[in-house]
Structure formats: structure tokens, C-alpha cells
Coordinates of C-alpha atoms in Angstrom, one line a residue:
Chain A
M1342 CA 1.7 10.6 15.7
E1343 CA -2.1 11.0 15.8
N1344 CA -3.0 8.7 13.0
F1345 CA -1.0 5.8 14.2
K1346 CA -1.3 4.3 17.7
I1347 CA 0.9 1.8 19.3
S1348 CA 0.8 0.4 22.8
R1349 CA 3.1 -2.2 24.4
I1350 CA 2.1 -4.8 26.9
D1351 CA 4.7 -7.0 28.5
R1352 CA 3.6 -10.3 30.0
E1353 CA 6.4 -12.5 31.4
S1354 CA 8.6 -13.3 28.4
L1355 CA 6.0 -12.1 25.8
T1356 CA 5.3 -8.7 24.5
T1357 CA 2.2 -7.6 22.6
L1358 CA 2.3 -4.5 20.4
Q1359 CA -1.2 -3.3 19.7
I1360 CA -1.3 -1.2 16.6
G1361 CA -4.0 1.0 15.2
G1362 CA -4.7 3.7 12.6
F1363 CA -2.6 3.5 9.4
L1364 CA 0.9 2.3 8.8
D1365 CA 2.6 4.1 5.8
A1366 CA 5.9 5.8 5.1
H1367 CA 5.0 8.6 7.5
T1368 CA 4.1 6.4 10.5
A1369 CA 6.4 3.4 9.9
P1370 CA 9.3 5.1 11.9
S1371 CA 7.1 4.9 15.1
L1372 CA 6.7 1.1 14.7
E1373 CA 10.4 0.8 13.9
D1374 CA 11.3 2.7 17.1
A1375 CA 9.0 0.5 19.2
I1376 CA 10.5 -2.7 17.8
Q1377 CA 14.0 -1.4 18.2
K1378 CA 13.2 -0.7 21.8
L1379 CA 12.2 -4.3 22.2
M1380 CA 15.5 -5.4 20.7
D1381 CA 17.3 -3.1 23.2
D1382 CA 15.3 -4.6 26.1
R1383 CA 16.1 -8.1 24.7
R1384 CA 12.5 -9.0 24.3
F1385 CA 12.2 -11.2 21.2
K1386 CA 8.9 -13.0 21.6
I1387 CA 6.6 -10.5 20.0
I1388 CA 2.9 -10.5 19.2
V1389 CA 1.6 -7.8 16.9
N1390 CA -2.1 -7.3 17.3
F1391 CA -3.5 -5.6 14.2
K1392 CA -7.1 -5.3 15.4
D1393 CA -7.3 -1.5 15.0
L1394 CA -5.0 -1.1 12.0
N1395 CA -6.9 -0.1 8.9
Y1396 CA -4.2 0.4 6.4
I1397 CA -0.7 -0.8 5.6
S1398 CA 1.7 0.0 2.7
S1399 CA 5.1 -1.5 1.9
A1400 CA 6.8 1.0 4.2
G1401 CA 5.0 -0.7 7.1
L1402 CA 5.7 -4.2 5.8
G1403 CA 9.4 -3.3 5.5
V1404 CA 9.6 -2.7 9.2
F1405 CA 8.8 -6.3 10.0
M1406 CA 11.2 -7.5 7.3
G1407 CA 13.9 -5.4 8.8
F1408 CA 13.7 -7.2 12.2
I1409 CA 12.5 -10.7 11.6
E1410 CA 15.9 -12.2 11.0
E1411 CA 17.5 -10.8 14.1
I1412 CA 14.5 -11.8 16.2
R1413 CA 14.6 -15.4 15.0
E1414 CA 18.3 -15.6 15.5
Q1415 CA 17.7 -14.7 19.1
G1416 CA 15.2 -17.6 19.5
G1417 CA 12.2 -15.3 19.2
D1418 CA 9.5 -14.6 16.6
I1419 CA 6.9 -12.0 15.5
K1420 CA 3.5 -13.5 15.5
M1421 CA 0.6 -11.5 14.0
S1422 CA -3.0 -11.6 15.0
N1423 CA -6.4 -10.0 14.5
M1424 CA -5.9 -8.7 10.9
T1425 CA -8.8 -7.3 9.0
S1426 CA -9.3 -8.9 5.6
K1427 CA -8.1 -5.7 4.0
I1428 CA -4.8 -5.9 5.8
Y1429 CA -4.5 -9.7 5.3
R1430 CA -5.0 -9.3 1.5
V1431 CA -1.8 -7.1 1.3
F1432 CA 0.2 -9.7 3.2
D1433 CA -1.2 -12.4 1.0
L1434 CA -0.5 -10.6 -2.2
L1435 CA 3.2 -10.6 -1.3
G1436 CA 3.3 -14.2 -0.1
F1437 CA 4.0 -13.1 3.5
P1438 CA 1.8 -15.7 5.1
T1439 CA 4.6 -18.2 4.3
L1440 CA 7.1 -16.1 6.1
Y1441 CA 5.1 -15.0 9.2
D1442 CA 2.9 -16.8 11.7
I1443 CA -0.4 -15.1 11.2
V1444 CA -3.3 -16.2 13.5
E1445 CA -6.9 -15.1 14.0
E1446 CA -6.8 -14.2 17.7
E1447 CA -4.0 -13.0 20.0
T1448 CA -4.7 -15.9 22.4
E1449 CA -3.6 -18.3 19.7
A1450 CA -0.3 -16.5 19.3
I1451 CA 0.2 -16.6 23.1
N1452 CA -0.6 -20.3 23.2
K1453 CA 1.9 -21.0 20.4
F1454 CA 4.7 -19.2 22.3
V1455 CA 3.8 -21.0 25.5
M1456 CA 3.7 -24.4 23.8
A1457 CA 7.1 -23.7 22.2
E1458 CA 8.5 -22.7 25.6
S1459 CA 7.2 -25.9 27.3
D1460 CA 8.6 -28.0 24.5
N1461 CA 12.0 -26.6 25.2
D1462 CA 11.8 -27.3 28.9
Chain B
M453 CA -35.8 13.2 -43.6
I454 CA -33.7 14.7 -40.9
K455 CA -31.9 12.0 -39.0
R456 CA -31.5 12.8 -35.4
K457 CA -28.0 12.9 -34.2
E458 CA -27.3 9.8 -32.1
D459 CA -26.6 10.4 -28.5
T460 CA -23.1 9.2 -28.0
N461 CA -23.7 8.7 -24.3
T462 CA -26.4 6.1 -24.8
K463 CA -24.1 4.3 -27.3
V464 CA -21.6 3.7 -24.5
G465 CA -24.3 2.3 -22.3
P466 CA -25.4 3.1 -18.8
M467 CA -22.8 0.9 -17.2
M468 CA -19.9 3.2 -18.1
P469 CA -19.0 6.7 -16.9
N470 CA -19.8 8.7 -20.0
I471 CA -17.9 11.9 -19.6
Q472 CA -14.2 12.4 -19.3
H473 CA -13.2 13.9 -16.0
E474 CA -10.0 15.1 -14.6
Y475 CA -9.1 15.6 -10.9
K476 CA -5.8 17.3 -9.8
L477 CA -3.8 17.6 -6.6
H478 CA -0.6 19.6 -6.3
L479 CA 1.2 19.3 -3.0
P480 CA 4.5 19.2 -1.1
S481 CA 6.5 16.0 -1.5
Q482 CA 6.2 15.0 2.1
T483 CA 5.2 11.7 3.8
D484 CA 2.6 13.5 6.0
N485 CA 0.6 14.1 2.7
L486 CA 0.3 10.4 1.9
E487 CA -3.0 10.1 3.9
L488 CA -4.4 13.1 1.9
I489 CA -3.3 11.5 -1.4
R490 CA -5.0 8.2 -0.4
L491 CA -8.2 9.9 0.5
F492 CA -8.3 11.9 -2.7
V493 CA -7.6 8.9 -5.0
G494 CA -9.8 6.6 -2.9
K495 CA -12.8 9.0 -2.9
V496 CA -12.7 9.5 -6.7
A497 CA -12.3 5.7 -7.3
E498 CA -15.3 5.1 -5.0
K499 CA -17.3 7.8 -6.8
V500 CA -16.9 6.2 -10.2
G501 CA -18.1 2.8 -8.7
F502 CA -15.0 0.7 -8.1
T503 CA -15.6 -2.0 -5.5
E504 CA -14.2 -1.5 -2.0
N505 CA -11.5 -4.0 -2.8
D506 CA -10.4 -2.2 -6.0
V507 CA -10.6 1.2 -4.2
G508 CA -8.1 -0.3 -1.7
K509 CA -5.8 -1.5 -4.5
I510 CA -5.8 1.9 -6.2
E511 CA -5.1 3.7 -2.9
L512 CA -2.2 1.4 -2.1
A513 CA -0.7 1.6 -5.7
C514 CA -0.9 5.4 -5.6
D515 CA 0.6 5.5 -2.1
E516 CA 3.6 3.4 -3.3
A517 CA 4.2 5.6 -6.3
C518 CA 4.1 8.8 -4.2
T519 CA 6.2 7.2 -1.4
N520 CA 8.9 6.5 -4.1
V521 CA 8.8 10.1 -5.2
I522 CA 9.0 11.5 -1.6
R523 CA 11.9 9.2 -0.7
H524 CA 13.9 9.2 -3.9
A525 CA 13.0 12.0 -6.3
Y526 CA 14.5 15.0 -4.7
S527 CA 17.9 15.8 -3.2
E528 CA 18.3 17.7 0.0
E529 CA 19.2 21.0 -1.8
N530 CA 16.1 20.9 -3.9
N531 CA 13.9 23.9 -2.9
D532 CA 10.7 23.1 -4.8
K533 CA 9.8 19.6 -3.7
S534 CA 6.4 19.1 -5.0
L535 CA 4.4 16.3 -6.6
D536 CA 1.2 16.2 -8.7
V537 CA -1.4 13.6 -8.6
V538 CA -3.8 13.7 -11.5
I539 CA -6.7 11.3 -12.1
E540 CA -8.2 11.0 -15.6
I541 CA -11.4 9.1 -16.2
D542 CA -12.7 8.2 -19.6
F543 CA -15.0 5.6 -20.9
Q544 CA -12.9 2.6 -20.2
K545 CA -10.4 3.4 -17.5
F546 CA -9.2 5.2 -14.4
T547 CA -5.7 6.6 -14.9
V548 CA -3.5 8.0 -12.1
L549 CA -0.5 10.2 -13.1
V550 CA 2.1 10.9 -10.4
T551 CA 4.5 13.6 -11.5
D552 CA 7.6 15.1 -9.9
H553 CA 10.4 17.4 -11.1
G554 CA 13.3 15.6 -9.4
K555 CA 16.3 13.7 -10.5
G556 CA 14.5 10.7 -12.0
F557 CA 15.8 7.2 -12.5
D558 CA 16.3 4.6 -15.2
P559 CA 13.1 2.5 -15.3
I560 CA 15.0 -0.2 -17.2
A561 CA 17.3 -0.6 -14.2
I562 CA 14.4 -1.4 -11.9
K563 CA 14.3 -5.0 -11.2
I564 CA 10.9 -6.4 -10.4
P565 CA 11.6 -8.7 -7.5
D566 CA 11.0 -12.4 -7.8
M567 CA 8.8 -12.9 -4.7
K568 CA 10.1 -16.4 -3.9
E569 CA 13.7 -15.1 -4.1
Y570 CA 12.7 -12.0 -2.1
L571 CA 11.1 -13.9 0.7
A572 CA 14.0 -16.4 0.9
E573 CA 16.5 -13.5 1.3
L574 CA 14.4 -11.4 3.6
K575 CA 15.2 -8.2 1.7
V576 CA 13.9 -4.9 2.9
G577 CA 12.3 -2.4 0.5
G578 CA 11.7 -2.8 -3.2
L579 CA 8.2 -4.0 -2.6
G580 CA 6.5 -0.8 -3.8
I581 CA 7.1 -1.4 -7.5
Y582 CA 6.0 -5.0 -7.2
L583 CA 2.8 -3.9 -5.5
M584 CA 2.0 -1.2 -8.1
R585 CA 2.4 -3.7 -10.9
T586 CA 0.3 -6.3 -9.1
L587 CA -2.5 -3.9 -8.1
M588 CA -3.0 -2.0 -11.3
D589 CA -3.6 -3.2 -14.9
E590 CA -0.8 -1.1 -16.4
V591 CA 2.2 0.8 -15.0
D592 CA 4.4 3.0 -17.3
Y593 CA 7.2 5.4 -16.6
N594 CA 8.1 8.6 -18.5
I595 CA 11.4 9.8 -17.1
R596 CA 13.1 13.2 -18.0
P597 CA 15.5 13.8 -15.1
G598 CA 15.2 17.3 -13.6
V599 CA 12.4 18.2 -16.0
Q600 CA 9.5 15.9 -15.3
N601 CA 9.2 12.3 -14.2
Q602 CA 5.9 10.6 -14.5
V603 CA 4.4 7.3 -13.4
K604 CA 1.2 6.4 -15.1
M605 CA -1.0 3.7 -13.5
V606 CA -4.2 2.4 -15.2
K607 CA -7.1 0.4 -13.9
Y608 CA -9.8 -0.6 -16.4
F609 CA -13.5 -0.5 -15.5
V610 CA -13.8 -4.0 -16.8
D611 CA -11.7 -6.4 -14.8
K612 CA -9.7 -8.1 -17.5
R613 CA -9.1 -11.1 -15.4
N614 CA -12.7 -11.8 -14.5
S615 CA -14.4 -9.9 -17.3
K616 CA -16.7 -8.2 -14.7
V617 CA -18.0 -4.8 -15.5
V618 CA -17.6 -2.4 -12.6
K619 CA -20.9 -0.6 -12.1
P620 CA -20.6 3.1 -11.6
K621 CA -22.9 4.6 -9.1
K622 CA -25.9 6.6 -10.3
R623 CA -25.0 10.3 -10.8
G624 CA -26.6 13.0 -8.8

């Protein structure tokens, strides 16, 4: 879909989904498909980089809600990074920062996953 | 002595839009029109002087109302699946009316989610109505199934919570 962009980068056990454009009821199925593909590939350590995303509605938020439980049950997580203040405000309005690990930069999210892995060794 | 008729516009003051305006959009009830709806509502909100933050709130609330119509108002067999977005501007407020002609619903049956409960249970969906009520000053429903269902959302030019007057941009 032209107004929503998604690209996937796999690095060892981590996967980054870079999303851009807008995430609404029209484009949310693309994100849903991409995350479902990660579930099928059994990749549960996911970073979503919001750098180029300029709009999100509840349809987009609902996609993350739909997967987070399964991902955590599998020992993974969705960590979110690089949100603009506009996007963060929507998450904040709904109290989502208590539910999701939201960090400033993608490297912080990577470090958190790496630290958690080394703690488990 | 002939008393000159008072100019009602000056009475209202230069901070308020002083003419009632109406903007209308009639379009197919499809998700690919959500972007167009947001642009329409956002541009009008910007034009009357809402802050960037408030413009974002109005766009999102309107998107949520229209998404509900697109997802739930019409059954598969319905041939004329359309929705109307009307913006009315008067001295005090910015009103968005979203109207469809679908099956409607019982607004009393809509449970506003308790967000703590919601987050604890990781529910999916149901956030739209919560967002609309949080983002706008007033949200009302007028439901007549199969005839006309309308969601009315109001944002006042004076922020009730902060008592800040929203300055409209200069005309022209």
C-alpha cells in the first residue's frame, strides 16, 4: 500500500520492523500480515521503529494488542522506538507506555534484548 | 438621533470566527477514504486556528468515528454504503457530524472501557469510542437504524480545561 511502508530487517535473533506513512484501518492489515509472518517464522524478539510513521489510529494500536500476549508467552517482546511526539501522545493517552517498552532510539531496544539474553545465559 | 446598528461581529471580538460556516463531504464508506476524511477535517480545523495538537485530536476522533461506520454500519448486501462528514463552525465551537444510513446500534449498550481493566486484559478493539470521548469535548449519538445514524463531536474554541482561547488565523 502506497501510504504505508514496512520493511523487515533480521539480525541474529532480533527483527526490526521499520514502519512509515500512516497506520489506520486501511493500512493496519499490512502490519498484521508482517507480524503474523514473524510468528510463523518463530521470531518473537521484535523492535518496531516508528521513525517514519506520522499517524496512528486505534486500528493500528489494535494490531500490537492482538499479538503481544502470544509474543510474551514465547519469551519475546515488542519494543518500540523512535516515535514522534505526535505518535507518542496517542500511546500515552491510552496508558500504553505501561504496557509496552517504548524507548527513544532503536539501539536502546537492541541493547535491552541483548542484556536480557546475556542474563539468561 | 439615529442610533447606528451595532456590528454584531465586533461584539464577538476578533478572537472568534464570526461567521457560521459549513463544510460537507459525501463519500463511499470505505477504509481507503479515511486519509481523505482526515485531510478534510484537519485542513478545516487548521484554517479556523486550532493548534497542531488539537488538529491532530480532531483528525483522530473523526477517523475513529468513520472507521466505526465503515466496519460496522453496513451489511454485505447493502448497495449504497456511503457516509457524510459535515463540519459546522459557529462562534464557540467546531462540530463534526458523521452520518450513515446503516443498521445502527444501541448507544446505551456501548461500554466505555475502563483503561486499567482494558490494559490488564489486553483486549483488542473498542478503543475508538474511548479515544473519541477523550479527544473531543462532547460526543453524542442519534441512532435511527436503517434511516440515519449520526455521531456528533464537538470541540470548543476555548479549551475548557485550560481556559485558553484558540486564536483563529487572520482571514484572507
